[in-house]
mmCIF file of C-alpha atoms and ligand atoms in Angstrom:
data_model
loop_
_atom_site.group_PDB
_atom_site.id
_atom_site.type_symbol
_atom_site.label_atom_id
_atom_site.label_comp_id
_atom_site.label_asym_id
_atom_site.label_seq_id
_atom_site.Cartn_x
_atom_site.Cartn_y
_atom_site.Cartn_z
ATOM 1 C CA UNK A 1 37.164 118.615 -115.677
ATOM 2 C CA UNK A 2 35.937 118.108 -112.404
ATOM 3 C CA UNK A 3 34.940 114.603 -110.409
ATOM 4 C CA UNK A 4 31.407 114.445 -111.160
ATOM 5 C CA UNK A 5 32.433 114.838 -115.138
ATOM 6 C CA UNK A 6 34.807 112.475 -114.922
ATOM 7 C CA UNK A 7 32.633 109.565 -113.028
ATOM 8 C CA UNK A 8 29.999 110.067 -115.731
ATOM 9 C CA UNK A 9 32.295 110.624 -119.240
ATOM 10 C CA UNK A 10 33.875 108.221 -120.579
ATOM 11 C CA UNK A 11 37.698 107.594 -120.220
ATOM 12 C CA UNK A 12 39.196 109.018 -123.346
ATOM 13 C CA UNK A 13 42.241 106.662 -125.047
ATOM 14 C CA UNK A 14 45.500 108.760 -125.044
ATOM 15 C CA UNK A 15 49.260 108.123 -125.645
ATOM 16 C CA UNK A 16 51.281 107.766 -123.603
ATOM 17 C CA UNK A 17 54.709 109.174 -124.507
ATOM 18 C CA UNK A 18 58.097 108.739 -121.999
ATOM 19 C CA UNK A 19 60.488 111.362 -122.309
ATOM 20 C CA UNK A 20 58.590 113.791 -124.872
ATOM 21 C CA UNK A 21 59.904 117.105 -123.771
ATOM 22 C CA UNK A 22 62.323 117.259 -126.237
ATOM 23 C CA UNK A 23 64.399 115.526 -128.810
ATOM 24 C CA UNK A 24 62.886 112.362 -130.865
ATOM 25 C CA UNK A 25 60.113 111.932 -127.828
ATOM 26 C CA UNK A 26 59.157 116.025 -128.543
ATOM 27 C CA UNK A 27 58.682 114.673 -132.360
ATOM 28 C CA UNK A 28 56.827 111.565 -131.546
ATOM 29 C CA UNK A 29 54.310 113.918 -129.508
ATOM 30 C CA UNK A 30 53.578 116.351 -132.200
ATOM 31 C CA UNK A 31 53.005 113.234 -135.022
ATOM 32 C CA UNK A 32 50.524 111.815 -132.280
ATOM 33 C CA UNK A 33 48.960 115.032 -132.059
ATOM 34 C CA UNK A 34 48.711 116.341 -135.673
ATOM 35 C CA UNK A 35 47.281 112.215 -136.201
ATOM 36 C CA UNK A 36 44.433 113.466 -133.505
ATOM 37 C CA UNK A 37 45.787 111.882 -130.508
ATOM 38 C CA UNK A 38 45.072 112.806 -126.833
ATOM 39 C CA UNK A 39 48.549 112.773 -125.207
ATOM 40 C CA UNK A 40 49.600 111.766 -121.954
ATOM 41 C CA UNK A 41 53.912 113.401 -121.861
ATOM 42 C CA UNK A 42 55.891 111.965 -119.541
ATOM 43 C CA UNK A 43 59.505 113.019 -118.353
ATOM 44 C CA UNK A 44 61.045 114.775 -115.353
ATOM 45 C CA UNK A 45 61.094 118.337 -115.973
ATOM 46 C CA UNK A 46 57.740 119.872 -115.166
ATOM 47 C CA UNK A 47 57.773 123.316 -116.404
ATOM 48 C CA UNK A 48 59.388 121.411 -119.838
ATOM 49 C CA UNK A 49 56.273 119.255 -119.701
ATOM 50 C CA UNK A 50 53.796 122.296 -118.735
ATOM 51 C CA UNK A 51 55.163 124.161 -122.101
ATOM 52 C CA UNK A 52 54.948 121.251 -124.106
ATOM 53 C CA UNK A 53 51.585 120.234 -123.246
ATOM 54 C CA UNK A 54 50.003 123.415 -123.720
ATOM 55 C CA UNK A 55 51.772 124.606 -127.055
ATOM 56 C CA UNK A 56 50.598 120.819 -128.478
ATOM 57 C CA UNK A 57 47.395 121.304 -127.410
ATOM 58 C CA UNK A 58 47.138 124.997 -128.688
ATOM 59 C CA UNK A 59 48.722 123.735 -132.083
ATOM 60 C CA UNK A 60 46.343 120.633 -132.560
ATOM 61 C CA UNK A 61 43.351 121.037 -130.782
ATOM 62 C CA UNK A 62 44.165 117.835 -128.705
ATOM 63 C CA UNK A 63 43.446 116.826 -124.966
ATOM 64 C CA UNK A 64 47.135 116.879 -123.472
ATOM 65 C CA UNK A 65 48.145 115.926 -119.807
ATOM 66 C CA UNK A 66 51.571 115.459 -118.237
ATOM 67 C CA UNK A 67 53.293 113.385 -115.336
ATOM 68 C CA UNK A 68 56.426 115.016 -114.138
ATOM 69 C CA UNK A 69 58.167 111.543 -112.847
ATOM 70 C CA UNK A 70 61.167 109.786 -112.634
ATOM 71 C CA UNK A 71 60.676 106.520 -114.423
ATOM 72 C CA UNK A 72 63.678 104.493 -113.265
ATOM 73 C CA UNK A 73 62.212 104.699 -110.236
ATOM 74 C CA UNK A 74 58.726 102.015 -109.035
ATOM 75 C CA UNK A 75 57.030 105.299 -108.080
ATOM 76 C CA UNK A 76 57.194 107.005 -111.138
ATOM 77 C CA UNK A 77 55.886 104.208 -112.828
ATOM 78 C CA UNK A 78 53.095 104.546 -110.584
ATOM 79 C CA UNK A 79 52.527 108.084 -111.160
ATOM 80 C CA UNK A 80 52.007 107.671 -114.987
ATOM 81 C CA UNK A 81 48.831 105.830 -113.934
ATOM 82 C CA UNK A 82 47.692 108.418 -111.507
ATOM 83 C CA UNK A 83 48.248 111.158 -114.181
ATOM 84 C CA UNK A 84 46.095 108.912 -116.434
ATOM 85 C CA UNK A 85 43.322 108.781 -113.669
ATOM 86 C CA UNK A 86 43.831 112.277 -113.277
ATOM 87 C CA UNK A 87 42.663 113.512 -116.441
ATOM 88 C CA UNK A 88 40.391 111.312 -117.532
ATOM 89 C CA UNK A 89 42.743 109.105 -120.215
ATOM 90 C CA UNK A 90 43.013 105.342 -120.530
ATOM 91 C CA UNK A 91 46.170 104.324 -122.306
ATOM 92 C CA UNK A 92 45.880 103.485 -125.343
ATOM 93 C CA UNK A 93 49.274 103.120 -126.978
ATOM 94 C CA UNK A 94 52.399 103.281 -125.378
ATOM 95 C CA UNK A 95 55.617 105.041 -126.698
ATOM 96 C CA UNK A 96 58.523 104.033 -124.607
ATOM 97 C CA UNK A 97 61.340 106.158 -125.512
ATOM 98 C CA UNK A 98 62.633 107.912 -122.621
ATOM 99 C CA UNK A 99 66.606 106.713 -122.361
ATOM 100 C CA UNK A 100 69.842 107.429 -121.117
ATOM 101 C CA UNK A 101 73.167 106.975 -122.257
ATOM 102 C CA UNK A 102 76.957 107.727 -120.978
ATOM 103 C CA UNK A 103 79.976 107.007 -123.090
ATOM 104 C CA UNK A 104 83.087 106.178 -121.590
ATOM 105 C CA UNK A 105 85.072 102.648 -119.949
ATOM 106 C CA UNK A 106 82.746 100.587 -118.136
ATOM 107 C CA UNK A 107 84.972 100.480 -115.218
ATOM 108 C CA UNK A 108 85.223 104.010 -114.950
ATOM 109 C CA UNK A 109 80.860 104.359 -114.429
ATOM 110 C CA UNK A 110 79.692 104.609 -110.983
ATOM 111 C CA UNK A 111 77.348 101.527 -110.361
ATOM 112 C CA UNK A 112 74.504 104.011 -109.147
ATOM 113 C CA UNK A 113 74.336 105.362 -112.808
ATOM 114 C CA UNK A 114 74.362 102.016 -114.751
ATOM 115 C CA UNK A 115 71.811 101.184 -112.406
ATOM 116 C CA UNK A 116 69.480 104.369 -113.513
ATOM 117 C CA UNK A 117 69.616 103.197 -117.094
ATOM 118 C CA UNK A 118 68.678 99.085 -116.587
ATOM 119 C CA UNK A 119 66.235 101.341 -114.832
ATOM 120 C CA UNK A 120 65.019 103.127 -116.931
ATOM 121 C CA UNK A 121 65.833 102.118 -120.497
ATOM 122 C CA UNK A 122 64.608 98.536 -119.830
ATOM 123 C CA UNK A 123 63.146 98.052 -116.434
ATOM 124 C CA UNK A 124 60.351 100.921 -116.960
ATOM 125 C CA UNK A 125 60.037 99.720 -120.298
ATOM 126 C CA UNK A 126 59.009 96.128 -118.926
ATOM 127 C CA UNK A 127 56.989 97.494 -116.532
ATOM 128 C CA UNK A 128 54.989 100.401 -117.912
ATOM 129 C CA UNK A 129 53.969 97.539 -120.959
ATOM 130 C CA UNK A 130 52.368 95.123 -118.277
ATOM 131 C CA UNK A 131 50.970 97.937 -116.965
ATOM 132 C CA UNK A 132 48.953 98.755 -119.771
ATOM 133 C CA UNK A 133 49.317 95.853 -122.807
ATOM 134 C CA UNK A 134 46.451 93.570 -120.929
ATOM 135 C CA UNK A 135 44.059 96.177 -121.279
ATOM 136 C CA UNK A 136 44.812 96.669 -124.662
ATOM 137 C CA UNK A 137 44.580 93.428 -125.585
ATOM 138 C CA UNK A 138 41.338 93.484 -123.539
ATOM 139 C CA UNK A 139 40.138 95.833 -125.840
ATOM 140 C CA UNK A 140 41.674 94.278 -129.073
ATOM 141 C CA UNK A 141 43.189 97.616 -129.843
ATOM 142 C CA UNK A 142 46.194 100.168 -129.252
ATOM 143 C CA UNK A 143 50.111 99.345 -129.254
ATOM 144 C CA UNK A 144 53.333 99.626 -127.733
ATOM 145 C CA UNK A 145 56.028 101.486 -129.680
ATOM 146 C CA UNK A 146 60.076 101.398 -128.211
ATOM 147 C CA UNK A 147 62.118 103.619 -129.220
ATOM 148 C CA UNK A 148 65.519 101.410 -129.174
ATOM 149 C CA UNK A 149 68.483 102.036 -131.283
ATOM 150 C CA UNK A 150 70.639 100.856 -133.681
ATOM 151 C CA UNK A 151 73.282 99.724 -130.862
ATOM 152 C CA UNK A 152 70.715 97.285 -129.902
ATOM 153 C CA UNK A 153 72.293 95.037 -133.141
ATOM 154 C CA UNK A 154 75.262 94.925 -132.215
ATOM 155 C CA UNK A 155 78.534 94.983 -129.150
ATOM 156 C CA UNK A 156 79.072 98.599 -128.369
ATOM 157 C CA UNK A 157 82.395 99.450 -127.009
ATOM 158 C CA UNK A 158 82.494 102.496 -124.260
ATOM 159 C CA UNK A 159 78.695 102.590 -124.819
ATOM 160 C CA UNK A 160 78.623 98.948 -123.568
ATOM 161 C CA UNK A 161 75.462 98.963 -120.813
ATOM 162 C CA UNK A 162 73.578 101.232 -123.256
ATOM 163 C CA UNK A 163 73.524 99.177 -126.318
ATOM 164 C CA UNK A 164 73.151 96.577 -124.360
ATOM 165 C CA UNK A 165 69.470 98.090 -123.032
ATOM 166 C CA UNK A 166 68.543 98.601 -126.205
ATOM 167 C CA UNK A 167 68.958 94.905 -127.534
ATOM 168 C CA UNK A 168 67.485 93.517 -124.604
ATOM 169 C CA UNK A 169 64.257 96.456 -125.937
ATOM 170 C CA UNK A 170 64.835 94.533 -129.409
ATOM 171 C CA UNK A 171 64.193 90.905 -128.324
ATOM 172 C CA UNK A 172 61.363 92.238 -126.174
ATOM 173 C CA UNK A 173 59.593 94.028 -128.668
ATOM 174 C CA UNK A 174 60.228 91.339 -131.292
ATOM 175 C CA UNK A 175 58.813 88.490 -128.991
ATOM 176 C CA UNK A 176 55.853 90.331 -128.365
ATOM 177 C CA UNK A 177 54.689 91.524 -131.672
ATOM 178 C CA UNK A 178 54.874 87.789 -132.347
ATOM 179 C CA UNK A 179 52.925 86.904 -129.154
ATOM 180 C CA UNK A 180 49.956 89.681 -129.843
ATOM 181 C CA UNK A 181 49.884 88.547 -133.521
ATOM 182 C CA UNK A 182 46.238 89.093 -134.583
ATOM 183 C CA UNK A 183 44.850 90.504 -131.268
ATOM 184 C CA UNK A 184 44.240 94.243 -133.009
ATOM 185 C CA UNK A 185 47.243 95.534 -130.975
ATOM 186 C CA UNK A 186 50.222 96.336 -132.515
ATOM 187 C CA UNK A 187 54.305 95.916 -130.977
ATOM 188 C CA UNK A 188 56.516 98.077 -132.823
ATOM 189 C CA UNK A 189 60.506 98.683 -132.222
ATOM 190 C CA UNK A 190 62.046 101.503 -133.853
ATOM 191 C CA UNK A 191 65.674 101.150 -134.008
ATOM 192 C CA UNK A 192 67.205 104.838 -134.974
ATOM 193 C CA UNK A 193 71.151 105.525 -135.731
ATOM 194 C CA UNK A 194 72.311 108.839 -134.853
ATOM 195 C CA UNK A 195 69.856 111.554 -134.416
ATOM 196 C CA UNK A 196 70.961 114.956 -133.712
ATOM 197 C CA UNK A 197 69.675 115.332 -130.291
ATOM 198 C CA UNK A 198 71.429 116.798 -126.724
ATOM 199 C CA UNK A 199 71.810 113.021 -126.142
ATOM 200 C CA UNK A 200 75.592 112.292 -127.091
ATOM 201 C CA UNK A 201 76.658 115.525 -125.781
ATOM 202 C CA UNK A 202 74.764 114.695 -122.225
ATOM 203 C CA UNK A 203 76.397 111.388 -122.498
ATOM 204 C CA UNK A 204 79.758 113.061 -123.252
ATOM 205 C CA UNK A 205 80.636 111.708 -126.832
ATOM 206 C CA UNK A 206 80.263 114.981 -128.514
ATOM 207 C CA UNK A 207 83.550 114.017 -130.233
ATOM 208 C CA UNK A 208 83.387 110.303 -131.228
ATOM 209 C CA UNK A 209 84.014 109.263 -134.989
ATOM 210 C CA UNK A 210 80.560 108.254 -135.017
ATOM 211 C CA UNK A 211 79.346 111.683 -133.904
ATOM 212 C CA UNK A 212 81.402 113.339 -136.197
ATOM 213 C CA UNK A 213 81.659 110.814 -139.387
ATOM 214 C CA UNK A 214 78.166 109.160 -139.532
ATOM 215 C CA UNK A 215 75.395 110.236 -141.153
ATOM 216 C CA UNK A 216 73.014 112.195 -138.804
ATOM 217 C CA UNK A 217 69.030 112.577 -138.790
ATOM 218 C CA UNK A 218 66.822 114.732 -137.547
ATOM 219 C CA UNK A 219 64.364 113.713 -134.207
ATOM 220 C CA UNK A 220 61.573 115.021 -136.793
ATOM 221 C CA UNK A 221 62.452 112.543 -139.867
ATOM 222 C CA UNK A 222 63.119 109.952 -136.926
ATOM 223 C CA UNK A 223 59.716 110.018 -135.371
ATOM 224 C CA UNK A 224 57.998 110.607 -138.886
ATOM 225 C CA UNK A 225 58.816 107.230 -139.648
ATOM 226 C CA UNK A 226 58.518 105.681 -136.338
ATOM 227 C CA UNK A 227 54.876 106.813 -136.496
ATOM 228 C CA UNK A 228 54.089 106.234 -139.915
ATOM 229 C CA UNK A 229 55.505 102.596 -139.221
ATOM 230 C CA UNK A 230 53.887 101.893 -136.020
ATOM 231 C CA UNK A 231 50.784 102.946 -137.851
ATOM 232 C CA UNK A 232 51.672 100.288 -140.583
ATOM 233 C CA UNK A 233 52.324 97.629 -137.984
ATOM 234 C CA UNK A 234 55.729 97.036 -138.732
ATOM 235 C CA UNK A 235 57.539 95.400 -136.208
ATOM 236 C CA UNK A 236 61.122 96.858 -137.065
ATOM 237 C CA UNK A 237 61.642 100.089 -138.098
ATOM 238 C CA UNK A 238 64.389 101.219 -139.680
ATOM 239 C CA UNK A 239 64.856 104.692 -141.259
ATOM 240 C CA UNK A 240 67.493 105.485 -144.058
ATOM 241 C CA UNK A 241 69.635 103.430 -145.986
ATOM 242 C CA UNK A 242 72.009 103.487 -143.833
ATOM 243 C CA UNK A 243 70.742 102.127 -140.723
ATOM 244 C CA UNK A 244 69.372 99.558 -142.785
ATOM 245 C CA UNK A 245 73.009 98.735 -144.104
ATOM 246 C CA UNK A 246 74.261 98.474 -140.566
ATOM 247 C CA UNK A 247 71.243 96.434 -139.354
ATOM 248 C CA UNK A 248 71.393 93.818 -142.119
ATOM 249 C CA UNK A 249 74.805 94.512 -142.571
ATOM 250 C CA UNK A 250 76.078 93.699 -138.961
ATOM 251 C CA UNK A 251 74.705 90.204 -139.339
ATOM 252 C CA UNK A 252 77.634 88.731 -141.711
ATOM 253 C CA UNK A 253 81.023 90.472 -140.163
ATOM 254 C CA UNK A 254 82.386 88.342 -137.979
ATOM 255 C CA UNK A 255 83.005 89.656 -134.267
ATOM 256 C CA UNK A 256 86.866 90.271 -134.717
ATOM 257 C CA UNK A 257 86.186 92.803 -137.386
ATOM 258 C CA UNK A 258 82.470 94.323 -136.040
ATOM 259 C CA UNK A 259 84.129 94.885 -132.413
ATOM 260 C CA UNK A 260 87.505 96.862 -133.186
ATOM 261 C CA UNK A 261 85.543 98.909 -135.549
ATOM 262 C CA UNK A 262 82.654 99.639 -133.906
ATOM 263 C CA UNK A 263 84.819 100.679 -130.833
ATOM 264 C CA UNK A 264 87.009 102.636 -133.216
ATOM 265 C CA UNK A 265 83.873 104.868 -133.893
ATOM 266 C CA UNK A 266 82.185 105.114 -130.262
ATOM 267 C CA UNK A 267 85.858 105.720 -128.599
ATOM 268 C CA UNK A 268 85.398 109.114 -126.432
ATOM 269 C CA UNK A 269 88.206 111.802 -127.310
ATOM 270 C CA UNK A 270 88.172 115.052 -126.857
ATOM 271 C CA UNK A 271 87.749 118.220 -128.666
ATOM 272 C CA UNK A 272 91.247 118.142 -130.562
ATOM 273 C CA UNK A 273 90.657 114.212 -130.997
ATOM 274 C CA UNK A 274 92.516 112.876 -128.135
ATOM 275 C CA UNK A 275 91.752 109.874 -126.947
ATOM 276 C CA UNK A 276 89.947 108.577 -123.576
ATOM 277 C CA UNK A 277 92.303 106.324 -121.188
ATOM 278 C CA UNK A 278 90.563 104.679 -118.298
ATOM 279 C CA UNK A 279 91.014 105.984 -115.013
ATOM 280 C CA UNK A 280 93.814 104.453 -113.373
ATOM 281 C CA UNK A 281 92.889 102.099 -111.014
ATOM 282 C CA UNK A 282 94.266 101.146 -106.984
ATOM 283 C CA UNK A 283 95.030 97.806 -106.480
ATOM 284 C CA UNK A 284 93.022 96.720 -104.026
ATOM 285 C CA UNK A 285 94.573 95.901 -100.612
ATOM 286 C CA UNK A 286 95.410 92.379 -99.427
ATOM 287 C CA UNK A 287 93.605 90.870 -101.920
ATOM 288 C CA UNK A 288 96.653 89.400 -104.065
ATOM 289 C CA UNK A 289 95.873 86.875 -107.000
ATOM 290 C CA UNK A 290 96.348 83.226 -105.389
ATOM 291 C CA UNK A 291 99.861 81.758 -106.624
ATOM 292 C CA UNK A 292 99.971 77.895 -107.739
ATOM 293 C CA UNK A 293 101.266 76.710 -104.476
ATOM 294 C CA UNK A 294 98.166 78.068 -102.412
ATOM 295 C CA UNK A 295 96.277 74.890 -104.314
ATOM 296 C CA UNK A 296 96.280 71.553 -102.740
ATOM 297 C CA UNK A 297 98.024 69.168 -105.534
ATOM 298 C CA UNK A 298 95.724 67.948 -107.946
ATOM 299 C CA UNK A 299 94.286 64.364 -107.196
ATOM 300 C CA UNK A 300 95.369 62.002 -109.983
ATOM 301 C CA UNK A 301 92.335 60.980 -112.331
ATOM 302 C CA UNK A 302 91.175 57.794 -112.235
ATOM 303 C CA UNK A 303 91.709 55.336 -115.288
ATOM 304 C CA UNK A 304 88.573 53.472 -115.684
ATOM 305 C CA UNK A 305 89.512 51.703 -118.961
ATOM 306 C CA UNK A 306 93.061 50.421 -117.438
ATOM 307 C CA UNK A 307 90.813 49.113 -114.587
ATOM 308 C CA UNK A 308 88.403 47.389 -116.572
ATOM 309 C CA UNK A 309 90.969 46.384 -118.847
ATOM 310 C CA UNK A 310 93.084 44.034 -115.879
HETATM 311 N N1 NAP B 401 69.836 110.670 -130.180
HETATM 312 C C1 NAP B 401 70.244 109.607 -130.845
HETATM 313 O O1 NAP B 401 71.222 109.616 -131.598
HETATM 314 C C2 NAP B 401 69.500 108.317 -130.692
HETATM 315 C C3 NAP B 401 69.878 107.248 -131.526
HETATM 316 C C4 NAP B 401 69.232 106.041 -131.394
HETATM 317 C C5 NAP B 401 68.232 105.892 -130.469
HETATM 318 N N2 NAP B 401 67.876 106.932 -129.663
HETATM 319 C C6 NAP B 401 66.818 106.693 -128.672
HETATM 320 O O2 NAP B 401 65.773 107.617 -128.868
HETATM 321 C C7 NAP B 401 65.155 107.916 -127.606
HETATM 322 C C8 NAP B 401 65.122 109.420 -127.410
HETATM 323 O O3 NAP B 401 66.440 109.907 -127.515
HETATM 324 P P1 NAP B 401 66.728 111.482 -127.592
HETATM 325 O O4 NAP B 401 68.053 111.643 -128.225
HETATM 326 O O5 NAP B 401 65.547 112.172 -128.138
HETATM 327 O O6 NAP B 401 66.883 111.812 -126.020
HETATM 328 P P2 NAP B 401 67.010 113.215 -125.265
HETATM 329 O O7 NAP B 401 66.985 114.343 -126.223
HETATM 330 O O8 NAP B 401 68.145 113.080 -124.319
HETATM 331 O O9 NAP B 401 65.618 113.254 -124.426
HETATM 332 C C9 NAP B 401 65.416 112.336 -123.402
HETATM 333 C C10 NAP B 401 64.023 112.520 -122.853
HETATM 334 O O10 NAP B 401 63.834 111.560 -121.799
HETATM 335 C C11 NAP B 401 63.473 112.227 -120.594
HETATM 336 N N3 NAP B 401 64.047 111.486 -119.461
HETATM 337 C C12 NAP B 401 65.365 111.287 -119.189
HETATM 338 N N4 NAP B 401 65.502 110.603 -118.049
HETATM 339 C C13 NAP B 401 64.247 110.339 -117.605
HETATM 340 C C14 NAP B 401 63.741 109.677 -116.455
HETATM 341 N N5 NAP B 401 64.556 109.131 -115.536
HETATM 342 N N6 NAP B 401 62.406 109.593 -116.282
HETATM 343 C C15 NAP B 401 61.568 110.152 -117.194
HETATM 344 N N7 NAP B 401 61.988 110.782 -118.311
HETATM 345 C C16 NAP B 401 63.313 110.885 -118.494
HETATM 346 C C17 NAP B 401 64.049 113.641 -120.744
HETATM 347 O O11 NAP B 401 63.373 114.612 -119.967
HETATM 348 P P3 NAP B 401 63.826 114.957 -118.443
HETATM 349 O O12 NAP B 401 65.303 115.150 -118.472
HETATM 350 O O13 NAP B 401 63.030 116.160 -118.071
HETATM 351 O O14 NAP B 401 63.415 113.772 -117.616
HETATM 352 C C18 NAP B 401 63.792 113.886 -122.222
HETATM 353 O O15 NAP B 401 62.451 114.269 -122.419
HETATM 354 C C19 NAP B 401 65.968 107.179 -126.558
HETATM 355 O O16 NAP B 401 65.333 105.949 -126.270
HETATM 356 C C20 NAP B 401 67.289 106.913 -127.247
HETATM 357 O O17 NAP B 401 67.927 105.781 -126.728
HETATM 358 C C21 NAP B 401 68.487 108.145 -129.750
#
């Protein structure tokens, strides 16, 4: 489409999709597509994004662009609007799914990668929505679907920073589908448990319990029902009876007993089951715990009530 076309057509409303080169994101795009949906894909890779757009638009006869960004980053935030600019889309509804996850002792993450998912599992989230949920509500129409996760209900041990995105993408979502109530634009949060995706082996929990023990789902069944309820307007959106079990479920066991077993599950081990120790860790220099006698002695309290009393 050239300039001219553009100045004189009007915009046309597209989704906007984070991380849809592959796994549940990949899914999402091809619901949104076979629904009729101009697509805008956004994720890092750009030949992944060049071979996704053009087999979904081949497939379904849709308009689909691409930004190749990094969205824990201000500027790649800023490039999803460009893109949109660029080919002529408005957006229209926003799927925030794009996430990353490591496994492993807090202590033992480098500070530069818990910073890249805030980043990107919450920060872009929060950012790309203000970017676009005014004009929806502008136009009284459209929606914001987050892809969060079951971990968002509960403490996750050695997944600690990641579960703790996705609640944080919980309460968001939650306190906006209350504050758009009856504006025509819909705030869905889809909360998925384990979907068979590269994700836990890129983290490097291949061989947790939960990995291997819980029930697994496919990205396809996943998005099927993140679409179908985001086209309902639910504002939850839970898929098999287990999740549900654990979301409802998680509510009523007291900390001592969630914690221990929940960390019993997300533990990382290794291929013959081993456990994960932390990395030992240097004490550091000159920086010894203050004894008792490096306080001044305490000053004696005062006893009002003897001194009013004489
Ligand atoms: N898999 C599960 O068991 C599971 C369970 C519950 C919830 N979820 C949630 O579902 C969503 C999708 O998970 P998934 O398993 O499908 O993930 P995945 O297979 O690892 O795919 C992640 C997608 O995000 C993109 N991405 C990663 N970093 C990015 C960045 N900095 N900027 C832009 N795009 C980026 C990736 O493409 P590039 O690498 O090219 O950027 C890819 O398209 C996530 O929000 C996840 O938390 C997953």
């Amino acid at each position: 489409m050239n300039d001219t076309n553009r100045k004189t057509n009007p915009l046309t409303p597209a989704v906007i999709i984070t991380g849809a080169t592959q796994g549940i994101g990949r899914a999402l795009a091809e619901e949104f597509a076979q629904g009729g949906y101009a697509l805008l894909l956004v994720a890092r890779d750009e030949a992944r994004l060049a071979e996704a757009a053009r087999a979904l638009a081949d497939n379904h006869k849709v308009e689909v662009g691409f930004a190749a960004c990094d969205l824990s980053t201000d500027e790649g935030c800023d490039r999803v609007e460009q893109a949109l600019q660029k080919f002529g889309f408005y957006g229209d509804i926003l799927v925030n799914n794009a996430a990353i996850m490591t496994a492993g002792f807090f202590q033992d993450e480098t500070l530069p990668k818990l910073r890249q998912i805030v980043d990107l599992n919450v920060r872009a989230v929060v950012d790309l929505t203000h970017r676009f949920l005014p004009g929806m509500l502008a136009r009284g129409q459209g929606g914001v679907l987050n892809i969060a996760s079951v971990e968002g209900f509960m403490p996750v041990p050695y997944q600690a920073t990641y579960a703790a995105t996705k609640a944080a993408m919980i309460s968001l979502s939650r306190a906006l589908a209350y504050e758009t109530m009856g504006t025509g634009v819909r705030i869905s949060v889809a909360a998925p448990g384990p979907i068979a995706t590269d994700m836990h082996a890129k983290a490097g929990a291949a061989h947790s319990r939960y990995v291997q023990f819980l029930p697994m789902m496919s990205a396809e069944d996943m998005a099927r029902a993140a679409y179908l309820g985001f086209k309902r307007g639910n504002w939850v959106i839970l898929a098999g009876w287990f999740n549900r079990l654990v979301a409802l479920g998680v509510r009523f066991i007291p900390g001592i007993l969630l914690i221990p077993s929940v960390g019993w599950f997300f533990r990382v081990r290794d291929a013959e089951g081993n456990l994960q120790e932390p990395r030992p860790l240097a004490k550091p220099q000159g920086a010894e715990p203050p004894k008792a006698s490096d306080y001044p002695p305490a000053r004696p309290v005062e006893d009002k009530d003897a001194r009013r009393a004489s």
